mmCIF file with all atom_site columns, C-alpha atoms in Angstrom:
data_model
loop_
_atom_site.group_PDB
_atom_site.id
_atom_site.type_symbol
_atom_site.label_atom_id
_atom_site.label_alt_id
_atom_site.label_comp_id
_atom_site.label_asym_id
_atom_site.label_entity_id
_atom_site.label_seq_id
_atom_site.pdbx_PDB_ins_code
_atom_site.Cartn_x
_atom_site.Cartn_y
_atom_site.Cartn_z
_atom_site.occupancy
_atom_site.B_iso_or_equiv
_atom_site.pdbx_formal_charge
_atom_site.auth_seq_id
_atom_site.auth_comp_id
_atom_site.auth_asym_id
_atom_site.auth_atom_id
_atom_site.pdbx_PDB_model_num
ATOM 1   C CA . UNK A 1 1   ? 230.895 -158.782 127.195 1.00 95.00 ? 1   UNK A CA 1
ATOM 2   C CA . UNK A 1 2   ? 228.605 -156.664 129.277 1.00 98.00 ? 2   UNK A CA 1
ATOM 3   C CA . UNK A 1 3   ? 228.565 -152.880 129.398 1.00 98.00 ? 3   UNK A CA 1
ATOM 4   C CA . UNK A 1 4   ? 227.067 -151.043 132.370 1.00 98.00 ? 4   UNK A CA 1
ATOM 5   C CA . UNK A 1 5   ? 226.442 -147.325 131.988 1.00 98.00 ? 5   UNK A CA 1
ATOM 6   C CA . UNK A 1 6   ? 226.785 -145.883 135.460 1.00 98.00 ? 6   UNK A CA 1
ATOM 7   C CA . UNK A 1 7   ? 226.347 -142.567 137.206 1.00 96.00 ? 7   UNK A CA 1
ATOM 8   C CA . UNK A 1 8   ? 224.066 -140.594 139.442 1.00 92.00 ? 8   UNK A CA 1
ATOM 9   C CA . UNK A 1 9   ? 220.444 -140.022 138.568 1.00 84.00 ? 9   UNK A CA 1
ATOM 10  C CA . UNK A 1 10  ? 220.128 -137.508 135.747 1.00 85.00 ? 10  UNK A CA 1
ATOM 11  C CA . UNK A 1 11  ? 223.573 -138.198 134.255 1.00 91.00 ? 11  UNK A CA 1
ATOM 12  C CA . UNK A 1 12  ? 222.116 -139.520 130.999 1.00 91.00 ? 12  UNK A CA 1
ATOM 13  C CA . UNK A 1 13  ? 223.120 -143.147 131.479 1.00 95.00 ? 13  UNK A CA 1
ATOM 14  C CA . UNK A 1 14  ? 219.782 -144.555 130.316 1.00 95.00 ? 14  UNK A CA 1
ATOM 15  C CA . UNK A 1 15  ? 219.573 -142.286 127.275 1.00 95.00 ? 15  UNK A CA 1
ATOM 16  C CA . UNK A 1 16  ? 223.061 -143.200 126.065 1.00 97.00 ? 16  UNK A CA 1
ATOM 17  C CA . UNK A 1 17  ? 222.872 -146.890 127.032 1.00 98.00 ? 17  UNK A CA 1
ATOM 18  C CA . UNK A 1 18  ? 219.551 -147.413 125.242 1.00 98.00 ? 18  UNK A CA 1
ATOM 19  C CA . UNK A 1 19  ? 220.908 -145.886 122.055 1.00 98.00 ? 19  UNK A CA 1
ATOM 20  C CA . UNK A 1 20  ? 224.107 -147.950 122.211 1.00 98.00 ? 20  UNK A CA 1
ATOM 21  C CA . UNK A 1 21  ? 222.072 -151.128 122.682 1.00 98.00 ? 21  UNK A CA 1
ATOM 22  C CA . UNK A 1 22  ? 219.715 -150.190 119.858 1.00 98.00 ? 22  UNK A CA 1
ATOM 23  C CA . UNK A 1 23  ? 222.481 -149.311 117.394 1.00 97.00 ? 23  UNK A CA 1
ATOM 24  C CA . UNK A 1 24  ? 224.447 -152.470 118.149 1.00 97.00 ? 24  UNK A CA 1
ATOM 25  C CA . UNK A 1 25  ? 221.448 -154.780 118.455 1.00 97.00 ? 25  UNK A CA 1
ATOM 26  C CA . UNK A 1 26  ? 222.297 -155.813 122.024 1.00 98.00 ? 26  UNK A CA 1
ATOM 27  C CA . UNK A 1 27  ? 219.867 -156.709 124.831 1.00 98.00 ? 27  UNK A CA 1
ATOM 28  C CA . UNK A 1 28  ? 219.245 -153.744 127.157 1.00 98.00 ? 28  UNK A CA 1
ATOM 29  C CA . UNK A 1 29  ? 218.235 -153.562 130.812 1.00 98.00 ? 29  UNK A CA 1
ATOM 30  C CA . UNK A 1 30  ? 217.195 -150.498 132.780 1.00 97.00 ? 30  UNK A CA 1
ATOM 31  C CA . UNK A 1 31  ? 218.207 -151.322 136.357 1.00 96.00 ? 31  UNK A CA 1
ATOM 32  C CA . UNK A 1 32  ? 215.414 -149.162 137.773 1.00 92.00 ? 32  UNK A CA 1
ATOM 33  C CA . UNK A 1 33  ? 212.922 -151.634 136.265 1.00 95.00 ? 33  UNK A CA 1
ATOM 34  C CA . UNK A 1 34  ? 214.332 -154.319 138.590 1.00 96.00 ? 34  UNK A CA 1
ATOM 35  C CA . UNK A 1 35  ? 213.668 -152.370 141.804 1.00 94.00 ? 35  UNK A CA 1
ATOM 36  C CA . UNK A 1 36  ? 210.965 -153.837 144.008 1.00 94.00 ? 36  UNK A CA 1
ATOM 37  C CA . UNK A 1 37  ? 208.010 -151.515 144.697 1.00 94.00 ? 37  UNK A CA 1
ATOM 38  C CA . UNK A 1 38  ? 209.276 -150.849 148.240 1.00 94.00 ? 38  UNK A CA 1
ATOM 39  C CA . UNK A 1 39  ? 212.524 -149.351 146.889 1.00 92.00 ? 39  UNK A CA 1
ATOM 40  C CA . UNK A 1 40  ? 210.670 -147.142 144.420 1.00 89.00 ? 40  UNK A CA 1
ATOM 41  C CA . UNK A 1 41  ? 208.277 -145.994 147.144 1.00 90.00 ? 41  UNK A CA 1
ATOM 42  C CA . UNK A 1 42  ? 211.220 -145.071 149.394 1.00 89.00 ? 42  UNK A CA 1
ATOM 43  C CA . UNK A 1 43  ? 212.979 -143.078 146.699 1.00 82.00 ? 43  UNK A CA 1
ATOM 44  C CA . UNK A 1 44  ? 209.758 -141.364 145.599 1.00 81.00 ? 44  UNK A CA 1
ATOM 45  C CA . UNK A 1 45  ? 209.279 -140.305 149.235 1.00 83.00 ? 45  UNK A CA 1
ATOM 46  C CA . UNK A 1 46  ? 212.765 -138.772 149.235 1.00 80.00 ? 46  UNK A CA 1
ATOM 47  C CA . UNK A 1 47  ? 214.323 -141.522 151.360 1.00 84.00 ? 47  UNK A CA 1
ATOM 48  C CA . UNK A 1 48  ? 217.707 -142.770 150.205 1.00 80.00 ? 48  UNK A CA 1
ATOM 49  C CA . UNK A 1 49  ? 218.094 -146.522 149.779 1.00 84.00 ? 49  UNK A CA 1
ATOM 50  C CA . UNK A 1 50  ? 220.303 -148.427 152.203 1.00 90.00 ? 50  UNK A CA 1
ATOM 51  C CA . UNK A 1 51  ? 222.681 -151.205 151.246 1.00 92.00 ? 51  UNK A CA 1
ATOM 52  C CA . UNK A 1 52  ? 220.122 -153.611 152.720 1.00 94.00 ? 52  UNK A CA 1
ATOM 53  C CA . UNK A 1 53  ? 217.676 -152.309 150.077 1.00 94.00 ? 53  UNK A CA 1
ATOM 54  C CA . UNK A 1 54  ? 220.229 -152.551 147.281 1.00 92.00 ? 54  UNK A CA 1
ATOM 55  C CA . UNK A 1 55  ? 221.828 -155.991 147.742 1.00 95.00 ? 55  UNK A CA 1
ATOM 56  C CA . UNK A 1 56  ? 218.897 -158.122 146.454 1.00 96.00 ? 56  UNK A CA 1
ATOM 57  C CA . UNK A 1 57  ? 218.393 -155.688 143.569 1.00 96.00 ? 57  UNK A CA 1
ATOM 58  C CA . UNK A 1 58  ? 222.073 -155.840 142.581 1.00 97.00 ? 58  UNK A CA 1
ATOM 59  C CA . UNK A 1 59  ? 222.101 -159.641 142.792 1.00 97.00 ? 59  UNK A CA 1
ATOM 60  C CA . UNK A 1 60  ? 219.077 -159.757 140.474 1.00 97.00 ? 60  UNK A CA 1
ATOM 61  C CA . UNK A 1 61  ? 220.894 -157.511 138.007 1.00 98.00 ? 61  UNK A CA 1
ATOM 62  C CA . UNK A 1 62  ? 223.975 -159.751 138.174 1.00 98.00 ? 62  UNK A CA 1
ATOM 63  C CA . UNK A 1 63  ? 221.655 -162.684 137.496 1.00 98.00 ? 63  UNK A CA 1
ATOM 64  C CA . UNK A 1 64  ? 220.346 -160.958 134.361 1.00 98.00 ? 64  UNK A CA 1
ATOM 65  C CA . UNK A 1 65  ? 223.944 -160.571 133.178 1.00 98.00 ? 65  UNK A CA 1
ATOM 66  C CA . UNK A 1 66  ? 224.663 -164.236 133.983 1.00 98.00 ? 66  UNK A CA 1
ATOM 67  C CA . UNK A 1 67  ? 221.616 -165.421 132.017 1.00 98.00 ? 67  UNK A CA 1
ATOM 68  C CA . UNK A 1 68  ? 222.679 -163.493 128.926 1.00 98.00 ? 68  UNK A CA 1
ATOM 69  C CA . UNK A 1 69  ? 226.319 -164.492 129.294 1.00 97.00 ? 69  UNK A CA 1
ATOM 70  C CA . UNK A 1 70  ? 225.298 -168.168 129.406 1.00 97.00 ? 70  UNK A CA 1
ATOM 71  C CA . UNK A 1 71  ? 223.551 -167.671 126.048 1.00 96.00 ? 71  UNK A CA 1
ATOM 72  C CA . UNK A 1 72  ? 226.623 -165.978 124.598 1.00 94.00 ? 72  UNK A CA 1
ATOM 73  C CA . UNK A 1 73  ? 224.931 -162.563 124.440 1.00 96.00 ? 73  UNK A CA 1
ATOM 74  C CA . UNK A 1 74  ? 226.709 -159.296 125.072 1.00 97.00 ? 74  UNK A CA 1
ATOM 75  C CA . UNK A 1 75  ? 224.506 -156.781 126.895 1.00 98.00 ? 75  UNK A CA 1
ATOM 76  C CA . UNK A 1 76  ? 224.033 -153.137 127.800 1.00 98.00 ? 76  UNK A CA 1
ATOM 77  C CA . UNK A 1 77  ? 222.647 -151.983 131.141 1.00 98.00 ? 77  UNK A CA 1
ATOM 78  C CA . UNK A 1 78  ? 221.914 -148.617 132.726 1.00 98.00 ? 78  UNK A CA 1
ATOM 79  C CA . UNK A 1 79  ? 222.575 -148.850 136.471 1.00 97.00 ? 79  UNK A CA 1
ATOM 80  C CA . UNK A 1 80  ? 223.793 -146.249 138.938 1.00 94.00 ? 80  UNK A CA 1
ATOM 81  C CA . UNK A 1 81  ? 226.555 -148.597 140.248 1.00 95.00 ? 81  UNK A CA 1
ATOM 82  C CA . UNK A 1 82  ? 227.709 -145.819 142.531 1.00 94.00 ? 82  UNK A CA 1
ATOM 83  C CA . UNK A 1 83  ? 230.103 -147.783 144.724 1.00 95.00 ? 83  UNK A CA 1
ATOM 84  C CA . UNK A 1 84  ? 232.883 -150.219 143.956 1.00 97.00 ? 84  UNK A CA 1
ATOM 85  C CA . UNK A 1 85  ? 231.238 -152.973 146.008 1.00 96.00 ? 85  UNK A CA 1
ATOM 86  C CA . UNK A 1 86  ? 228.028 -152.525 143.979 1.00 97.00 ? 86  UNK A CA 1
ATOM 87  C CA . UNK A 1 87  ? 230.045 -152.882 140.779 1.00 98.00 ? 87  UNK A CA 1
ATOM 88  C CA . UNK A 1 88  ? 231.770 -155.944 142.238 1.00 97.00 ? 88  UNK A CA 1
ATOM 89  C CA . UNK A 1 89  ? 228.379 -157.633 142.622 1.00 97.00 ? 89  UNK A CA 1
ATOM 90  C CA . UNK A 1 90  ? 227.534 -156.869 138.985 1.00 98.00 ? 90  UNK A CA 1
ATOM 91  C CA . UNK A 1 91  ? 230.948 -158.223 137.933 1.00 97.00 ? 91  UNK A CA 1
ATOM 92  C CA . UNK A 1 92  ? 230.002 -161.525 139.556 1.00 97.00 ? 92  UNK A CA 1
ATOM 93  C CA . UNK A 1 93  ? 227.473 -161.934 136.733 1.00 97.00 ? 93  UNK A CA 1
ATOM 94  C CA . UNK A 1 94  ? 230.116 -162.618 134.070 1.00 97.00 ? 94  UNK A CA 1
ATOM 95  C CA . UNK A 1 95  ? 233.885 -162.530 133.535 1.00 94.00 ? 95  UNK A CA 1
ATOM 96  C CA . UNK A 1 96  ? 233.841 -159.394 131.377 1.00 95.00 ? 96  UNK A CA 1
ATOM 97  C CA . UNK A 1 97  ? 231.772 -156.509 132.730 1.00 98.00 ? 97  UNK A CA 1
ATOM 98  C CA . UNK A 1 98  ? 232.841 -152.989 131.756 1.00 98.00 ? 98  UNK A CA 1
ATOM 99  C CA . UNK A 1 99  ? 231.566 -149.721 133.226 1.00 98.00 ? 99  UNK A CA 1
ATOM 100 C CA . UNK A 1 100 ? 231.032 -146.475 131.350 1.00 98.00 ? 100 UNK A CA 1
ATOM 101 C CA . UNK A 1 101 ? 230.733 -143.705 133.925 1.00 98.00 ? 101 UNK A CA 1
ATOM 102 C CA . UNK A 1 102 ? 228.706 -140.700 132.823 1.00 97.00 ? 102 UNK A CA 1
ATOM 103 C CA . UNK A 1 103 ? 230.264 -138.166 135.129 1.00 96.00 ? 103 UNK A CA 1
ATOM 104 C CA . UNK A 1 104 ? 229.444 -134.546 135.790 1.00 91.00 ? 104 UNK A CA 1
ATOM 105 C CA . UNK A 1 105 ? 229.352 -131.899 138.470 1.00 88.00 ? 105 UNK A CA 1
ATOM 106 C CA . UNK A 1 106 ? 226.438 -131.686 140.903 1.00 84.00 ? 106 UNK A CA 1
ATOM 107 C CA . UNK A 1 107 ? 225.461 -128.353 139.305 1.00 85.00 ? 107 UNK A CA 1
ATOM 108 C CA . UNK A 1 108 ? 225.161 -129.819 135.793 1.00 85.00 ? 108 UNK A CA 1
ATOM 109 C CA . UNK A 1 109 ? 223.257 -132.872 137.013 1.00 86.00 ? 109 UNK A CA 1
ATOM 110 C CA . UNK A 1 110 ? 220.970 -130.773 139.229 1.00 80.00 ? 110 UNK A CA 1
ATOM 111 C CA . UNK A 1 111 ? 219.879 -128.714 136.211 1.00 77.00 ? 111 UNK A CA 1
ATOM 112 C CA . UNK A 1 112 ? 219.016 -131.900 134.336 1.00 72.00 ? 112 UNK A CA 1
ATOM 113 C CA . UNK A 1 113 ? 217.052 -133.359 137.244 1.00 71.00 ? 113 UNK A CA 1
ATOM 114 C CA . UNK A 1 114 ? 215.107 -130.149 137.738 1.00 68.00 ? 114 UNK A CA 1
ATOM 115 C CA . UNK A 1 115 ? 213.977 -130.332 134.094 1.00 64.00 ? 115 UNK A CA 1
ATOM 116 C CA . UNK A 1 116 ? 212.962 -134.009 134.331 1.00 60.00 ? 116 UNK A CA 1
ATOM 117 C CA . UNK A 1 117 ? 209.403 -134.616 135.454 1.00 61.00 ? 117 UNK A CA 1
ATOM 118 C CA . UNK A 1 118 ? 208.796 -138.267 134.579 1.00 60.00 ? 118 UNK A CA 1
ATOM 119 C CA . UNK A 1 119 ? 211.013 -140.079 137.096 1.00 49.00 ? 119 UNK A CA 1
ATOM 120 C CA . UNK A 1 120 ? 210.435 -141.317 140.622 1.00 50.00 ? 120 UNK A CA 1
ATOM 121 C CA . UNK A 1 121 ? 213.843 -140.110 141.828 1.00 54.00 ? 121 UNK A CA 1
ATOM 122 C CA . UNK A 1 122 ? 213.420 -136.632 143.322 1.00 57.00 ? 122 UNK A CA 1
ATOM 123 C CA . UNK A 1 123 ? 216.225 -134.087 142.852 1.00 57.00 ? 123 UNK A CA 1
ATOM 124 C CA . UNK A 1 124 ? 216.505 -133.848 146.641 1.00 64.00 ? 124 UNK A CA 1
ATOM 125 C CA . UNK A 1 125 ? 218.277 -137.248 146.695 1.00 72.00 ? 125 UNK A CA 1
ATOM 126 C CA . UNK A 1 126 ? 220.998 -136.102 144.307 1.00 75.00 ? 126 UNK A CA 1
ATOM 127 C CA . UNK A 1 127 ? 223.413 -135.066 147.062 1.00 79.00 ? 127 UNK A CA 1
ATOM 128 C CA . UNK A 1 128 ? 223.129 -138.481 148.714 1.00 81.00 ? 128 UNK A CA 1
ATOM 129 C CA . UNK A 1 129 ? 224.078 -140.070 145.395 1.00 85.00 ? 129 UNK A CA 1
ATOM 130 C CA . UNK A 1 130 ? 227.138 -137.836 145.027 1.00 88.00 ? 130 UNK A CA 1
ATOM 131 C CA . UNK A 1 131 ? 228.071 -138.627 148.633 1.00 88.00 ? 131 UNK A CA 1
ATOM 132 C CA . UNK A 1 132 ? 227.873 -142.353 147.796 1.00 88.00 ? 132 UNK A CA 1
ATOM 133 C CA . UNK A 1 133 ? 229.618 -142.157 144.399 1.00 92.00 ? 133 UNK A CA 1
ATOM 134 C CA . UNK A 1 134 ? 233.008 -143.824 144.096 1.00 95.00 ? 134 UNK A CA 1
ATOM 135 C CA . UNK A 1 135 ? 234.488 -143.143 140.648 1.00 93.00 ? 135 UNK A CA 1
ATOM 136 C CA . UNK A 1 136 ? 235.975 -146.039 138.735 1.00 96.00 ? 136 UNK A CA 1
ATOM 137 C CA . UNK A 1 137 ? 239.283 -147.150 140.152 1.00 95.00 ? 137 UNK A CA 1
ATOM 138 C CA . UNK A 1 138 ? 242.303 -147.290 137.846 1.00 94.00 ? 138 UNK A CA 1
ATOM 139 C CA . UNK A 1 139 ? 242.140 -151.103 137.897 1.00 94.00 ? 139 UNK A CA 1
ATOM 140 C CA . UNK A 1 140 ? 238.431 -151.204 137.030 1.00 95.00 ? 140 UNK A CA 1
ATOM 141 C CA . UNK A 1 141 ? 237.922 -151.733 133.301 1.00 93.00 ? 141 UNK A CA 1
ATOM 142 C CA . UNK A 1 142 ? 235.851 -148.951 131.871 1.00 96.00 ? 142 UNK A CA 1
ATOM 143 C CA . UNK A 1 143 ? 235.599 -145.440 130.550 1.00 97.00 ? 143 UNK A CA 1
ATOM 144 C CA . UNK A 1 144 ? 234.639 -142.074 132.015 1.00 97.00 ? 144 UNK A CA 1
ATOM 145 C CA . UNK A 1 145 ? 232.447 -139.817 129.882 1.00 97.00 ? 145 UNK A CA 1
ATOM 146 C CA . UNK A 1 146 ? 231.960 -136.109 130.579 1.00 96.00 ? 146 UNK A CA 1
ATOM 147 C CA . UNK A 1 147 ? 228.247 -135.254 130.653 1.00 94.00 ? 147 UNK A CA 1
ATOM 148 C CA . UNK A 1 148 ? 228.959 -131.681 129.612 1.00 92.00 ? 148 UNK A CA 1
ATOM 149 C CA . UNK A 1 149 ? 229.243 -133.136 126.100 1.00 93.00 ? 149 UNK A CA 1
ATOM 150 C CA . UNK A 1 150 ? 226.077 -133.303 124.015 1.00 91.00 ? 150 UNK A CA 1
ATOM 151 C CA . UNK A 1 151 ? 224.241 -136.625 123.781 1.00 91.00 ? 151 UNK A CA 1
ATOM 152 C CA . UNK A 1 152 ? 225.456 -137.350 120.252 1.00 96.00 ? 152 UNK A CA 1
ATOM 153 C CA . UNK A 1 153 ? 229.109 -136.900 121.284 1.00 97.00 ? 153 UNK A CA 1
ATOM 154 C CA . UNK A 1 154 ? 228.605 -139.108 124.343 1.00 96.00 ? 154 UNK A CA 1
ATOM 155 C CA . UNK A 1 155 ? 226.916 -141.707 122.173 1.00 97.00 ? 155 UNK A CA 1
ATOM 156 C CA . UNK A 1 156 ? 229.771 -141.724 119.649 1.00 97.00 ? 156 UNK A CA 1
ATOM 157 C CA . UNK A 1 157 ? 232.381 -142.025 122.432 1.00 98.00 ? 157 UNK A CA 1
ATOM 158 C CA . UNK A 1 158 ? 230.459 -144.890 124.033 1.00 98.00 ? 158 UNK A CA 1
ATOM 159 C CA . UNK A 1 159 ? 229.914 -146.672 120.718 1.00 98.00 ? 159 UNK A CA 1
ATOM 160 C CA . UNK A 1 160 ? 233.611 -146.416 119.902 1.00 98.00 ? 160 UNK A CA 1
ATOM 161 C CA . UNK A 1 161 ? 234.542 -147.943 123.266 1.00 98.00 ? 161 UNK A CA 1
ATOM 162 C CA . UNK A 1 162 ? 231.981 -150.764 123.098 1.00 98.00 ? 162 UNK A CA 1
ATOM 163 C CA . UNK A 1 163 ? 232.763 -151.617 119.473 1.00 97.00 ? 163 UNK A CA 1
ATOM 164 C CA . UNK A 1 164 ? 236.498 -151.681 120.213 1.00 96.00 ? 164 UNK A CA 1
ATOM 165 C CA . UNK A 1 165 ? 235.986 -154.053 123.156 1.00 95.00 ? 165 UNK A CA 1
ATOM 166 C CA . UNK A 1 166 ? 233.717 -156.325 121.105 1.00 95.00 ? 166 UNK A CA 1
ATOM 167 C CA . UNK A 1 167 ? 236.200 -156.414 118.209 1.00 92.00 ? 167 UNK A CA 1
ATOM 168 C CA . UNK A 1 168 ? 239.083 -157.181 120.564 1.00 90.00 ? 168 UNK A CA 1
ATOM 169 C CA . UNK A 1 169 ? 237.086 -160.075 122.051 1.00 85.00 ? 169 UNK A CA 1
ATOM 170 C CA . UNK A 1 170 ? 236.222 -161.385 118.596 1.00 84.00 ? 170 UNK A CA 1
ATOM 171 C CA . UNK A 1 171 ? 239.878 -161.209 117.507 1.00 83.00 ? 171 UNK A CA 1
ATOM 172 C CA . UNK A 1 172 ? 240.943 -162.966 120.704 1.00 78.00 ? 172 UNK A CA 1
ATOM 173 C CA . UNK A 1 173 ? 238.433 -165.780 120.154 1.00 72.00 ? 173 UNK A CA 1
ATOM 174 C CA . UNK A 1 174 ? 239.848 -166.335 116.660 1.00 70.00 ? 174 UNK A CA 1
ATOM 175 C CA . UNK A 1 175 ? 243.365 -166.593 118.123 1.00 65.00 ? 175 UNK A CA 1
ATOM 176 C CA . UNK A 1 176 ? 242.224 -169.016 120.829 1.00 60.00 ? 176 UNK A CA 1
#
C-alpha cells in the first residue's frame, strides 16, 4: 500500500508524511526532490508549472511507487497531487494508492507560507495552487485532514488511518 500526503504548498504534508514514515518504518519520498531543475527555477521565479512541466515528474513519482510495490514495500510520499488526473497518474504506480489530503483555507495556509523561509515555492503562487486544487472525490480512497489541527493531532489521525489500512491488507492476505 502506498500513502500520498497531498495538499497545497504550506499545508504540512511533508512534515506529517515524514513522521508517519519514520514511525512506521516505511520508505519516504518528497516529491519536490524529483522535480527537474527547470521546474524548480520556474517556481522560484514565481511562474506556475504547466501540465507539460508536471507530466514527466508525475510519471517518475509513479515509477518510484512501482519500484517499491514490486519489492513488496508500502511507502509514504508527500506530493501536492492537486488534480484528480495527477492522482490518477500516481495510482498507475500500484493497485493500492491512498491519498491523505491536508486541507485548509487560503488564509491559514498563507500564514504558514509567510513564516516559511527555506522553500523555493514563493507564497505568491499559493492562489494558483488553490485554483488548481480538486479535492478528493467520494470514490477516491483517502482521508481529508483539517490543517487547523496541531501537528500532533494530524499525525495521530494519519497514523490511525495508515495503520488501519495496513492491518486490513494484512488480514486480507491471510484470508486469501
